[in-house]
Coordinates of C-alpha atoms in Angstrom, one line a residue:
M1 CA -36.8 -3.5 -17.1
A2 CA -33.8 -3.8 -14.7
R3 CA -30.9 -5.1 -16.6
G4 CA -32.7 -4.5 -19.9
A5 CA -31.8 -0.9 -19.5
T6 CA -28.1 -1.6 -19.7
A7 CA -28.0 -1.4 -23.5
L8 CA -29.7 2.1 -23.3
R9 CA -27.2 3.6 -20.8
A10 CA -23.8 5.0 -21.4
P11 CA -21.5 2.2 -22.5
L12 CA -19.1 1.3 -19.7
S13 CA -16.9 -1.3 -21.3
E14 CA -13.2 -1.5 -20.5
A15 CA -12.4 -0.9 -24.1
Q16 CA -14.1 2.5 -23.8
P17 CA -13.0 4.0 -20.5
V18 CA -15.0 6.8 -19.1
A19 CA -12.6 8.0 -16.5
V20 CA -12.9 11.7 -15.7
N21 CA -9.6 13.2 -14.5
G22 CA -8.4 9.7 -13.8
G23 CA -11.2 9.0 -11.4
A24 CA -8.5 8.5 -8.8
Q25 CA -10.6 7.9 -5.8
A26 CA -13.4 5.4 -5.2
G27 CA -16.4 7.6 -4.9
G28 CA -14.2 10.6 -5.5
T29 CA -15.4 13.8 -7.0
A30 CA -13.7 13.7 -10.4
G31 CA -13.9 17.1 -12.0
D32 CA -16.2 19.8 -10.6
T33 CA -17.6 19.2 -7.2
S34 CA -20.7 21.3 -7.6
S35 CA -24.2 19.8 -7.3
F36 CA -25.0 21.1 -10.8
S37 CA -22.1 19.3 -12.4
A38 CA -23.1 16.1 -10.5
L39 CA -26.6 16.4 -11.9
V40 CA -25.2 16.9 -15.4
R41 CA -23.0 13.8 -15.0
L42 CA -26.0 11.9 -13.7
L43 CA -28.2 12.9 -16.6
R44 CA -25.5 12.0 -19.1
Y45 CA -25.2 8.6 -17.5
A46 CA -29.0 8.1 -17.5
R47 CA -29.5 8.9 -21.1
G48 CA -31.0 5.5 -21.7
Y49 CA -33.8 6.5 -19.4
R50 CA -34.8 9.7 -21.1
R51 CA -38.1 8.4 -22.6
R52 CA -39.2 7.1 -19.2
I53 CA -38.1 10.4 -17.5
A54 CA -40.0 12.4 -20.1
L55 CA -43.2 10.3 -19.6
A56 CA -43.0 10.5 -15.8
S57 CA -42.4 14.3 -16.1
L58 CA -45.4 14.7 -18.4
C59 CA -47.7 12.9 -15.9
S60 CA -46.3 15.0 -13.1
T61 CA -47.0 18.2 -15.1
L62 CA -50.5 17.2 -16.0
N63 CA -51.1 16.3 -12.3
V64 CA -50.1 19.9 -11.4
V65 CA -52.4 21.4 -14.1
F66 CA -55.4 19.5 -12.8
D67 CA -54.3 20.3 -9.1
V68 CA -54.4 24.0 -9.7
M69 CA -57.8 24.0 -11.4
P70 CA -60.0 23.6 -8.2
E71 CA -58.8 27.0 -6.9
I72 CA -59.7 28.6 -10.2
L73 CA -63.1 26.9 -10.1
I74 CA -63.7 28.3 -6.6
G75 CA -63.1 31.8 -7.9
I76 CA -65.5 31.1 -10.8
A77 CA -68.1 29.7 -8.3
I78 CA -67.9 32.8 -6.2
D79 CA -68.3 34.9 -9.3
V80 CA -71.5 32.9 -10.2
V81 CA -73.0 33.4 -6.7
V82 CA -72.3 37.1 -6.7
N83 CA -73.0 38.1 -10.3
R84 CA -75.4 35.3 -11.3
D85 CA -76.4 35.7 -15.0
E86 CA -73.7 38.3 -15.5
S87 CA -70.9 36.0 -14.3
F88 CA -67.8 34.9 -16.2
L89 CA -69.5 31.7 -17.3
A90 CA -72.5 33.5 -18.7
A91 CA -70.3 34.7 -21.5
F92 CA -70.0 31.0 -22.6
G93 CA -73.8 30.7 -23.1
I94 CA -74.6 29.2 -19.8
I95 CA -77.1 31.9 -18.5
E96 CA -78.9 30.2 -15.6
P97 CA -76.9 30.3 -12.3
E98 CA -78.1 26.8 -11.4
S99 CA -76.8 25.5 -14.8
Q100 CA -73.6 27.3 -14.2
I101 CA -73.2 25.6 -10.8
L102 CA -74.0 22.2 -12.3
A103 CA -71.5 22.8 -15.0
L104 CA -68.9 23.7 -12.5
G105 CA -69.8 20.5 -10.5
G106 CA -69.2 18.3 -13.6
L107 CA -66.0 20.1 -14.4
T108 CA -64.8 19.6 -10.8
L109 CA -65.5 15.9 -11.1
F110 CA -63.5 15.7 -14.3
I111 CA -60.6 17.6 -12.8
W112 CA -60.4 15.5 -9.6
V113 CA -60.5 12.3 -11.6
G114 CA -57.8 13.6 -13.9
E115 CA -55.7 14.8 -11.0
S116 CA -56.0 11.4 -9.3
L117 CA -55.3 9.5 -12.5
F118 CA -52.1 11.4 -13.3
Q119 CA -51.0 11.2 -9.6
Y120 CA -51.3 7.5 -9.8
L121 CA -49.4 7.4 -13.1
Y122 CA -46.5 9.6 -12.0
L123 CA -46.1 7.7 -8.7
I124 CA -45.9 4.4 -10.6
L125 CA -43.6 5.8 -13.2
W126 CA -41.2 7.6 -10.9
R127 CA -41.0 4.8 -8.4
N128 CA -40.4 2.1 -10.9
L129 CA -37.8 4.3 -12.6
A130 CA -36.1 4.8 -9.3
Q131 CA -36.1 1.0 -8.6
D132 CA -34.7 0.2 -12.1
F133 CA -32.2 3.0 -12.0
Q134 CA -30.8 2.1 -8.6
A135 CA -30.5 -1.5 -9.6
D136 CA -28.6 -0.6 -12.8
I137 CA -26.3 2.0 -11.4
R138 CA -25.4 -0.4 -8.5
Q139 CA -24.7 -3.2 -11.0
D140 CA -22.5 -0.9 -13.1
A141 CA -20.6 0.3 -10.0
Y142 CA -20.1 -3.3 -8.8
D143 CA -19.0 -4.4 -12.3
Q144 CA -16.5 -1.6 -12.4
V145 CA -15.2 -2.7 -9.0
Q146 CA -14.7 -6.2 -10.3
R147 CA -12.7 -4.9 -13.3
Q148 CA -10.2 -3.1 -11.1
D149 CA -6.7 -4.5 -10.5
M150 CA -5.8 -5.7 -6.9
A151 CA -3.9 -2.4 -6.2
Y152 CA -7.2 -0.6 -6.3
F153 CA -8.4 -2.6 -3.2
E154 CA -5.2 -2.0 -1.3
V155 CA -5.9 1.7 -0.9
R156 CA -9.7 1.5 -0.4
S157 CA -11.5 -0.2 2.5
S158 CA -14.3 -2.7 1.9
G159 CA -16.5 -0.5 4.2
E160 CA -16.1 2.5 1.9
L161 CA -17.0 0.5 -1.2
S162 CA -19.9 -1.2 0.6
S163 CA -21.2 2.2 1.7
I164 CA -21.2 3.5 -1.9
L165 CA -22.9 0.4 -3.3
N166 CA -25.5 0.3 -0.7
D167 CA -26.1 3.6 1.2
D168 CA -25.2 6.0 -1.5
V169 CA -27.3 4.1 -4.1
N170 CA -30.2 4.0 -1.7
Q171 CA -29.8 7.8 -1.1
L172 CA -30.0 8.4 -4.9
E173 CA -33.1 6.1 -5.1
R174 CA -34.9 8.2 -2.4
F175 CA -34.3 11.3 -4.5
L176 CA -35.6 9.8 -7.7
D177 CA -38.5 8.2 -5.8
G178 CA -39.9 11.6 -4.7
G179 CA -37.5 14.5 -4.9
A180 CA -37.2 14.7 -8.7
N181 CA -41.0 14.9 -8.9
D182 CA -41.2 17.6 -6.2
I183 CA -38.7 19.8 -8.0
L184 CA -40.6 19.5 -11.3
Q185 CA -44.0 20.1 -9.8
V186 CA -42.9 23.1 -7.8
G187 CA -41.5 24.6 -10.9
V188 CA -44.6 23.9 -13.0
S189 CA -46.9 25.1 -10.3
V190 CA -45.1 28.4 -9.8
T191 CA -45.0 29.0 -13.6
L192 CA -48.7 28.0 -14.2
V193 CA -50.1 30.0 -11.3
G194 CA -47.9 33.0 -12.1
M195 CA -49.4 33.0 -15.6
V196 CA -52.9 33.0 -14.2
F197 CA -52.0 35.9 -11.9
F198 CA -50.7 38.0 -14.7
V199 CA -53.8 37.4 -16.8
V200 CA -56.2 38.3 -13.9
S201 CA -54.2 41.2 -12.3
P202 CA -50.7 42.0 -13.4
S203 CA -50.1 44.5 -10.5
I204 CA -51.1 42.0 -7.8
A205 CA -49.1 39.4 -9.6
L206 CA -46.0 41.5 -9.3
L207 CA -46.5 41.8 -5.6
A208 CA -47.3 38.1 -5.1
I209 CA -44.1 36.9 -6.9
T210 CA -41.9 39.4 -5.1
P211 CA -40.8 36.8 -2.5
I212 CA -39.8 34.2 -5.1
P213 CA -36.4 35.8 -5.9
V214 CA -35.7 35.8 -2.2
I215 CA -36.6 32.1 -2.0
V216 CA -34.6 31.2 -5.1
W217 CA -31.6 33.1 -3.8
G218 CA -32.0 31.3 -0.4
A219 CA -32.1 28.0 -2.2
F220 CA -28.8 28.6 -4.1
F221 CA -27.2 30.1 -1.0
F222 CA -28.2 27.0 0.9
M223 CA -26.9 24.7 -1.8
R224 CA -23.5 26.4 -1.8
R225 CA -23.3 26.0 1.9
A226 CA -24.7 22.5 2.0
T227 CA -22.6 20.9 -0.8
P228 CA -19.4 20.4 1.2
L229 CA -21.3 19.5 4.3
Y230 CA -23.1 16.7 2.7
A231 CA -20.0 15.5 1.0
Q232 CA -18.5 15.3 4.5
V233 CA -21.5 13.3 5.7
R234 CA -21.0 10.7 2.9
E235 CA -17.3 10.4 3.8
E236 CA -18.2 9.8 7.4
V237 CA -20.7 7.2 6.4
G238 CA -18.0 5.4 4.5
R239 CA -15.6 5.5 7.5
L240 CA -18.3 4.3 9.9
S241 CA -19.2 1.4 7.6
G242 CA -15.6 0.5 7.3
R243 CA -15.1 0.5 11.0
I244 CA -18.1 -1.8 11.5
V245 CA -17.1 -4.2 8.7
N246 CA -13.5 -4.5 10.0
S247 CA -14.6 -5.0 13.6
I248 CA -17.0 -7.7 12.8
G249 CA -14.5 -9.4 10.5
G250 CA -11.8 -9.3 13.2
M251 CA -14.0 -10.3 16.2
A252 CA -11.8 -13.3 17.1
T253 CA -8.7 -11.0 17.3
I254 CA -10.7 -8.4 19.3
K255 CA -11.7 -11.0 21.8
A256 CA -8.3 -12.6 22.0
F257 CA -6.7 -9.2 22.9
T258 CA -9.6 -8.2 25.1
A259 CA -9.9 -5.1 23.0
E260 CA -13.7 -4.9 23.2
Q261 CA -13.8 -1.6 25.1
R262 CA -11.1 -0.1 22.8
E263 CA -13.0 -1.0 19.6
S264 CA -16.3 0.2 21.2
A265 CA -14.7 3.5 21.9
E266 CA -13.4 3.7 18.3
L267 CA -16.9 3.0 16.9
A268 CA -18.3 5.6 19.2
R269 CA -15.8 8.1 17.9
A270 CA -16.7 7.3 14.3
S271 CA -20.4 7.5 15.1
R272 CA -19.8 10.9 16.8
D273 CA -18.0 12.2 13.7
Y274 CA -20.9 11.1 11.5
V275 CA -23.4 12.7 13.9
N276 CA -21.5 15.9 14.0
A277 CA -21.2 16.0 10.2
N278 CA -25.0 15.6 10.0
R279 CA -25.6 18.2 12.6
A280 CA -23.7 20.8 10.6
A281 CA -25.8 19.9 7.5
I282 CA -29.0 20.0 9.5
R283 CA -28.2 23.5 11.0
T284 CA -27.9 24.8 7.5
S285 CA -31.0 23.1 6.0
S286 CA -33.1 24.1 9.1
A287 CA -32.4 27.8 8.7
F288 CA -33.9 27.7 5.2
V289 CA -37.5 26.8 6.2
P290 CA -38.1 29.9 8.3
L291 CA -36.7 32.1 5.5
I292 CA -39.2 30.6 3.1
R293 CA -42.2 31.0 5.5
M294 CA -41.5 34.7 6.0
A295 CA -41.1 35.3 2.3
I296 CA -44.4 33.5 1.7
L297 CA -46.1 35.6 4.4
V298 CA -45.1 38.8 2.5
G299 CA -46.5 37.6 -0.8
F300 CA -49.8 36.4 0.8
L301 CA -50.4 39.6 2.7
A302 CA -49.8 41.6 -0.4
T303 CA -52.5 39.7 -2.3
F304 CA -54.8 39.5 0.7
V305 CA -54.7 43.2 1.6
I306 CA -54.3 45.0 -1.7
G307 CA -56.6 42.6 -3.6
G308 CA -59.2 43.0 -0.9
L309 CA -59.1 46.8 -1.1
R310 CA -59.5 46.6 -4.9
A311 CA -62.4 44.2 -4.5
L312 CA -64.0 46.7 -2.1
D313 CA -63.6 49.7 -4.5
G314 CA -64.9 47.6 -7.4
T315 CA -61.7 47.5 -9.5
L316 CA -61.3 43.8 -9.0
N317 CA -64.0 41.2 -9.4
V318 CA -65.0 39.5 -6.1
G319 CA -64.6 36.0 -7.7
A320 CA -61.2 37.0 -9.1
Y321 CA -60.2 38.2 -5.6
G322 CA -61.2 34.9 -4.1
M323 CA -59.3 33.0 -6.8
L324 CA -56.2 35.1 -6.2
V325 CA -56.2 34.5 -2.5
F326 CA -56.4 30.8 -3.0
L327 CA -53.9 30.8 -5.8
T328 CA -51.4 32.8 -3.7
Q329 CA -51.2 29.8 -1.4
R330 CA -51.0 27.5 -4.4
L331 CA -48.2 29.8 -5.8
L332 CA -46.1 30.1 -2.7
W333 CA -46.9 27.3 -0.4
P334 CA -45.3 24.5 -2.5
L335 CA -42.1 26.4 -2.0
T336 CA -42.1 25.3 1.7
R337 CA -41.3 21.9 0.4
L338 CA -38.3 23.3 -1.4
A339 CA -36.2 23.2 1.7
Q340 CA -36.8 19.5 2.2
T341 CA -36.5 18.8 -1.5
V342 CA -33.2 20.7 -1.8
D343 CA -31.9 18.9 1.3
L344 CA -32.8 15.6 -0.4
Y345 CA -31.3 16.8 -3.6
E346 CA -28.0 17.8 -2.0
R347 CA -27.7 14.4 -0.3
A348 CA -28.4 12.7 -3.6
M349 CA -25.8 14.7 -5.5
A350 CA -23.2 14.0 -2.8
S351 CA -24.0 10.3 -3.3
T352 CA -24.0 10.7 -7.1
R353 CA -20.5 12.1 -7.0
R354 CA -19.3 9.1 -5.0
I355 CA -21.1 6.5 -7.2
L356 CA -20.0 8.0 -10.5
G357 CA -16.6 8.5 -9.1
L358 CA -16.5 4.8 -8.6
I359 CA -18.0 4.0 -12.0
E360 CA -15.6 6.4 -13.8
A361 CA -12.5 5.2 -11.9
D362 CA -9.8 4.3 -14.4
V363 CA -9.1 0.6 -15.0
R364 CA -5.4 -0.2 -15.2
V365 CA -5.8 -3.9 -16.2
R366 CA -8.1 -3.7 -19.2
D367 CA -9.7 -6.7 -20.9
A368 CA -8.6 -5.4 -24.3
G369 CA -7.3 -8.7 -25.6
G370 CA -9.6 -10.6 -27.8
L371 CA -7.6 -13.8 -28.2
T372 CA -8.7 -17.1 -26.8
L373 CA -6.3 -19.9 -26.0
A374 CA -6.8 -23.2 -27.8
S375 CA -8.7 -25.7 -25.7
P376 CA -7.2 -27.4 -23.9
A377 CA -4.2 -25.1 -23.4
R378 CA -0.8 -26.6 -23.3
G379 CA 0.5 -24.6 -20.3
D380 CA 3.8 -23.2 -21.6
I381 CA 4.7 -20.1 -19.6
E382 CA 7.5 -17.7 -20.0
F383 CA 8.6 -14.6 -18.1
R384 CA 10.8 -12.3 -20.2
K385 CA 12.6 -9.4 -18.5
V386 CA 9.7 -8.9 -16.2
S387 CA 9.8 -6.0 -13.8
F388 CA 7.2 -4.6 -11.5
R389 CA 7.1 -2.3 -8.4
Y390 CA 4.2 -1.8 -6.0
P391 CA 3.3 2.0 -6.0
D392 CA 3.4 2.4 -2.2
S393 CA 5.4 -0.3 -0.6
G394 CA 8.4 -0.2 -3.0
A395 CA 8.6 -4.0 -3.1
A396 CA 9.4 -5.3 -6.5
V397 CA 10.5 -7.9 -8.9
E398 CA 13.2 -7.0 -11.4
N399 CA 14.4 -8.4 -14.7
I400 CA 12.9 -11.9 -14.2
D401 CA 13.5 -14.4 -16.9
L402 CA 11.8 -17.7 -16.4
S403 CA 10.6 -20.5 -18.7
I404 CA 8.2 -23.2 -17.6
S405 CA 7.5 -26.0 -20.1
A406 CA 4.0 -27.6 -20.3
G407 CA 3.6 -30.4 -17.8
Q408 CA 6.5 -29.3 -15.6
T409 CA 6.5 -28.4 -11.9
I410 CA 8.5 -25.4 -10.9
A411 CA 8.9 -24.1 -7.3
L412 CA 9.4 -20.6 -6.2
V413 CA 11.1 -20.2 -2.8
G414 CA 12.6 -17.3 -0.9
T415 CA 12.1 -15.2 2.2
T416 CA 9.0 -13.1 2.8
G417 CA 8.8 -10.2 0.4
S418 CA 11.2 -11.8 -2.1
G419 CA 8.6 -11.6 -5.0
K420 CA 7.2 -15.1 -5.1
S421 CA 3.5 -14.3 -4.9
T422 CA 4.1 -11.1 -7.0
L423 CA 5.0 -13.3 -10.0
I424 CA 1.8 -15.3 -9.5
K425 CA -0.3 -12.1 -9.4
L426 CA 1.4 -10.8 -12.5
L427 CA 0.7 -14.1 -14.3
L428 CA -3.0 -13.8 -13.4
R429 CA -3.0 -10.1 -14.4
F430 CA -4.0 -8.9 -11.0
Y431 CA -1.5 -6.1 -11.6
P432 CA -0.2 -4.6 -14.9
L433 CA 3.4 -5.1 -15.8
D434 CA 5.8 -2.2 -15.6
E435 CA 8.3 -3.8 -18.0
G436 CA 8.7 -7.1 -19.9
T437 CA 6.4 -9.7 -21.2
I438 CA 4.6 -12.8 -19.8
T439 CA 3.4 -15.3 -22.4
L440 CA 1.1 -18.3 -22.1
D441 CA 1.4 -20.9 -24.9
G442 CA 3.4 -18.2 -26.8
Q443 CA 0.8 -15.5 -26.5
P444 CA 1.5 -12.4 -24.5
I445 CA -1.1 -12.4 -21.7
E446 CA -2.2 -8.8 -22.5
T447 CA -3.5 -10.0 -25.8
L448 CA -5.6 -12.7 -24.2
S449 CA -9.1 -12.1 -22.8
L450 CA -9.1 -12.2 -19.0
Q451 CA -11.7 -15.0 -19.2
S452 CA -9.4 -17.2 -21.4
L453 CA -6.3 -16.4 -19.3
R454 CA -7.8 -17.0 -15.8
Q455 CA -9.9 -20.0 -16.9
T456 CA -6.7 -21.7 -17.9
I457 CA -5.2 -21.2 -14.4
G458 CA -6.3 -22.8 -11.1
L459 CA -5.3 -21.1 -7.9
V460 CA -5.0 -22.7 -4.4
S461 CA -3.8 -20.0 -2.0
Q462 CA -2.8 -20.0 1.7
D463 CA -5.6 -17.4 2.4
V464 CA -8.7 -19.5 1.5
F465 CA -11.8 -17.6 0.9
L466 CA -15.1 -19.5 1.0
F467 CA -18.4 -17.9 0.1
E468 CA -21.4 -18.1 2.4
G469 CA -23.3 -21.1 1.2
T470 CA -23.0 -24.9 1.2
V471 CA -20.0 -27.1 1.0
G472 CA -21.2 -28.3 -2.5
E473 CA -21.7 -24.7 -3.7
N474 CA -18.2 -23.7 -2.7
I475 CA -16.7 -26.7 -4.5
A476 CA -18.8 -26.0 -7.6
Y477 CA -17.6 -22.4 -7.7
G478 CA -14.9 -23.7 -10.1
D479 CA -17.6 -25.1 -12.4
P480 CA -21.1 -23.8 -11.6
G481 CA -22.7 -26.3 -13.9
A482 CA -21.1 -29.4 -12.3
S483 CA -23.2 -32.3 -11.4
H484 CA -23.3 -33.8 -7.9
E485 CA -21.2 -36.7 -9.0
T486 CA -18.5 -34.4 -10.4
I487 CA -18.5 -32.4 -7.2
R488 CA -18.1 -35.5 -5.1
A489 CA -15.3 -36.8 -7.4
A490 CA -13.5 -33.5 -6.8
A491 CA -13.9 -33.8 -3.1
V492 CA -12.5 -37.4 -3.2
A493 CA -9.5 -36.2 -5.3
A494 CA -8.9 -33.5 -2.7
E495 CA -9.2 -36.0 0.2
A496 CA -12.0 -33.9 1.6
I497 CA -14.8 -36.5 1.3
G498 CA -14.1 -38.0 4.7
F499 CA -14.9 -34.8 6.7
I500 CA -17.7 -33.8 4.3
D501 CA -19.5 -37.1 4.8
A502 CA -19.1 -36.6 8.5
L503 CA -20.8 -33.2 8.5
P504 CA -24.5 -33.1 9.6
E505 CA -25.8 -32.4 6.1
G506 CA -22.9 -33.5 4.0
F507 CA -22.5 -31.4 0.9
D508 CA -25.5 -29.3 1.9
T509 CA -23.9 -28.1 5.1
L510 CA -23.6 -24.3 5.4
V511 CA -20.0 -23.2 5.8
G512 CA -20.8 -19.8 7.3
E513 CA -19.4 -16.4 6.3
R514 CA -15.9 -16.9 4.9
G515 CA -16.1 -20.6 6.0
V516 CA -16.0 -19.9 9.7
K517 CA -17.8 -23.2 10.6
L518 CA -14.9 -25.2 9.1
S519 CA -11.3 -25.7 10.3
G520 CA -8.3 -24.3 8.4
G521 CA -7.4 -27.7 7.0
Q522 CA -11.0 -28.3 5.9
R523 CA -11.2 -25.0 4.2
Q524 CA -7.9 -25.7 2.4
R525 CA -9.2 -29.0 1.1
L526 CA -12.3 -27.4 -0.2
S527 CA -10.2 -24.8 -1.9
L528 CA -8.2 -27.6 -3.6
A529 CA -11.4 -29.4 -4.6
R530 CA -12.6 -26.1 -6.1
A531 CA -9.5 -25.9 -8.2
I532 CA -9.7 -29.6 -9.2
I533 CA -13.3 -29.3 -10.5
K534 CA -12.1 -26.4 -12.7
D535 CA -9.7 -28.8 -14.3
P536 CA -7.1 -26.1 -15.3
P537 CA -4.1 -26.8 -17.5
V538 CA -2.0 -24.6 -15.1
L539 CA -2.2 -25.1 -11.4
I540 CA -0.8 -22.6 -8.9
L541 CA -0.2 -23.6 -5.3
D542 CA 0.6 -20.4 -3.3
E543 CA 1.6 -21.6 0.1
A544 CA -1.2 -24.1 0.0
T545 CA 0.0 -26.2 2.9
S546 CA 1.8 -23.7 5.1
A547 CA -1.0 -23.2 7.5
V548 CA -2.2 -26.8 8.0
D549 CA -1.2 -29.6 10.3
N550 CA 1.1 -32.4 9.2
E551 CA -1.8 -34.9 8.6
T552 CA -3.7 -32.4 6.5
E553 CA -0.5 -31.5 4.6
A554 CA 0.2 -35.1 3.9
A555 CA -3.4 -35.6 2.6
I556 CA -3.1 -32.5 0.4
Q557 CA 0.3 -33.7 -0.9
R558 CA -1.2 -37.0 -1.9
S559 CA -3.9 -35.2 -3.8
L560 CA -1.4 -33.0 -5.5
A561 CA 0.7 -35.9 -6.5
V562 CA -2.2 -37.2 -8.6
I563 CA -3.7 -34.0 -10.0
S564 CA -0.4 -32.4 -10.9
R565 CA 0.3 -35.0 -13.5
H566 CA 0.1 -33.7 -17.1
R567 CA -0.4 -30.1 -15.8
T568 CA 1.9 -27.2 -15.5
V569 CA 2.3 -26.6 -11.7
I570 CA 3.8 -23.6 -10.0
V571 CA 4.4 -24.1 -6.3
V572 CA 5.2 -21.2 -3.9
A573 CA 6.5 -22.7 -0.7
H574 CA 8.2 -21.9 2.5
R575 CA 8.4 -25.6 3.5
L576 CA 11.2 -26.8 1.2
S577 CA 10.4 -30.4 2.0
T578 CA 7.2 -30.1 -0.1
I579 CA 9.0 -29.1 -3.4
V580 CA 12.1 -31.4 -3.6
A581 CA 10.7 -33.3 -6.6
A582 CA 10.1 -30.1 -8.6
N583 CA 11.6 -30.1 -12.1
E584 CA 13.2 -26.7 -11.2
I585 CA 13.5 -24.7 -8.0
V586 CA 13.9 -20.9 -8.4
V587 CA 15.3 -19.0 -5.4
L588 CA 14.2 -15.4 -5.2
E589 CA 15.7 -12.6 -3.1
K590 CA 14.7 -9.0 -3.1
G591 CA 12.8 -9.5 -6.3
R592 CA 15.6 -11.1 -8.2
V593 CA 16.5 -14.7 -9.2
V594 CA 19.6 -15.6 -7.2
E595 CA 19.6 -19.4 -7.7
R596 CA 17.9 -22.1 -9.8
G597 CA 18.2 -25.8 -10.3
T598 CA 16.9 -29.1 -9.0
H599 CA 16.9 -29.9 -5.3
E600 CA 20.0 -32.1 -5.6
S601 CA 22.0 -29.5 -7.5
L602 CA 21.1 -26.7 -5.2
I603 CA 22.0 -28.7 -2.2
R604 CA 25.4 -29.5 -3.8
A605 CA 25.9 -25.8 -4.5
G606 CA 25.8 -25.1 -0.8
A607 CA 24.4 -21.6 -1.2
R608 CA 21.1 -19.9 -0.1
Y609 CA 18.8 -22.8 -0.8
A610 CA 21.1 -25.3 1.0
G611 CA 21.3 -23.0 3.9
Q612 CA 17.5 -22.7 4.2
W613 CA 17.3 -26.5 3.8
R614 CA 19.6 -27.1 6.8
V615 CA 17.7 -24.6 8.9
Q616 CA 14.4 -26.3 8.2
T617 CA 15.4 -30.0 8.4
G618 CA 18.9 -30.3 9.7
S619 CA 19.6 -32.8 7.0
A620 CA 20.0 -33.1 3.2
E621 CA 17.0 -35.3 2.6
P622 CA 13.2 -34.5 2.7
D623 CA 11.5 -35.5 5.9
I624 CA 7.9 -36.0 4.7
F625 CA 6.0 -37.3 1.7
V626 CA 7.0 -35.5 -1.6
Q627 CA 5.0 -35.4 -4.8
P628 CA 6.7 -37.1 -7.8
R629 CA 7.8 -35.0 -10.7
A630 CA 5.4 -34.4 -13.4
D631 CA 7.5 -36.2 -16.0
E632 CA 7.9 -39.4 -14.0

């Protein structure tokens, strides 16, 4: 079933938000933090699985019914041996003791076959349900992560999110794989055996079930004590996972600063915190088992002693006594699994709160727009009174007015933190606007579908991210259906073909995680090829050449000079020599536009831009290759 279940589950579209109390934290405990509320939320989410849950539960119940019958048959068999033609079975017309035993043998065969059949069925049903459910809930959680704006990831570690999507989902799967069935079967077994007890001997039944309230009270007491402990365990798992992910990702820095021992000590501390959190939970869960055993002993002794005395004085049938002794264990012994099952349940509910907290987290940038740009889009862009402030850092852009005509090249320059990259992120709707409007081809970007908006824009950034895979696969990321000829043409246009052909396996060479097997310049050229193959009407170059050598920069500039023709190009640059041919240069400072004009007019003005130019070049002319203007 897997993804086929999606249509049956609770809808999780952005147009129908399911945030509970804002869902402020990834994996947070929106609303009540009790295990019962987590179970209710889980069942509400899983309403598309109700038929499968009902069928699996039916098979589990029938398995218990057949499982209890052998103890009853033992009591009837004892009754046949003791009372012979006056036994319980004789009342059904089977007079001969030998015939009664043969009938019991046939009935036993039927019961064992039925028990085995329904055990097979419930194992298949619960386990397949667990597999499909964990796949679906992980997919929904991941899809919800992808819908979040970039601010969401600034306050949450990748290790925390990875822990939820992997470890927490697996913990929930383990509960569905066995724990749910155990809880159901214990409940059915106690109910069914209790009914038999009351039919045979109500007085002994009352004595036998006396320990059950103690066991139930102990279970709820344990759950109250365990809930915060297991929540802490899940939090420590997230921190530990985050520490590991960060350390592996920053291994080069760790080695360069000879910080191996320091990082090892930090990992050891995180591991100790996780171990200590688990120890606290284990201490609580371990105390529950002895309590159950002592309660079971009381119930068993009551049946064994009092029932035996009544059998001796003739007030209780010997076969009934034997049946009750066996059924006492059947009534009470399954409760010994209750400790392990409740332990698994508490861990699963702690994970459920984190998973559903992630799924129910509010999405600030919603794909509510249904409009699609005409193809191909022209590329007219306008910022009108745009203001935005990051929630934590306070950095901002304020009252930005900027018009970019289709086919023009505009450059954004300024010191670090002046708002250049922020405008790019706002255009891509990585963040929601606080005030103002951004339009693309006259349409406010909020009214456009995210697919249409972002498909129109190609981004080449300074921080290049390559996916683990081949060179060809990374280029084709901009157009997954591209042919090899198209991929090669994009590599030629990005002046990447030279180093690609020199690789051991050419386009089939693996780049490693995040492209670690390639140099910075090679990664940058692949990023450019990836944007070229997308063939976007709007091309954004966010410090695309700031971290490469002069030769690579010149190669990239030659590529840009060709591919920027007949496109709208926005260049974010620190190296002013790369943007002198732009149609307009916009100088930003502290989130505001302080200068704008062509390179020549800004040099003549002798203000901030001219000052930066002199600092970088010591002259009034560009010192390296520059791309021609788009209208030349």
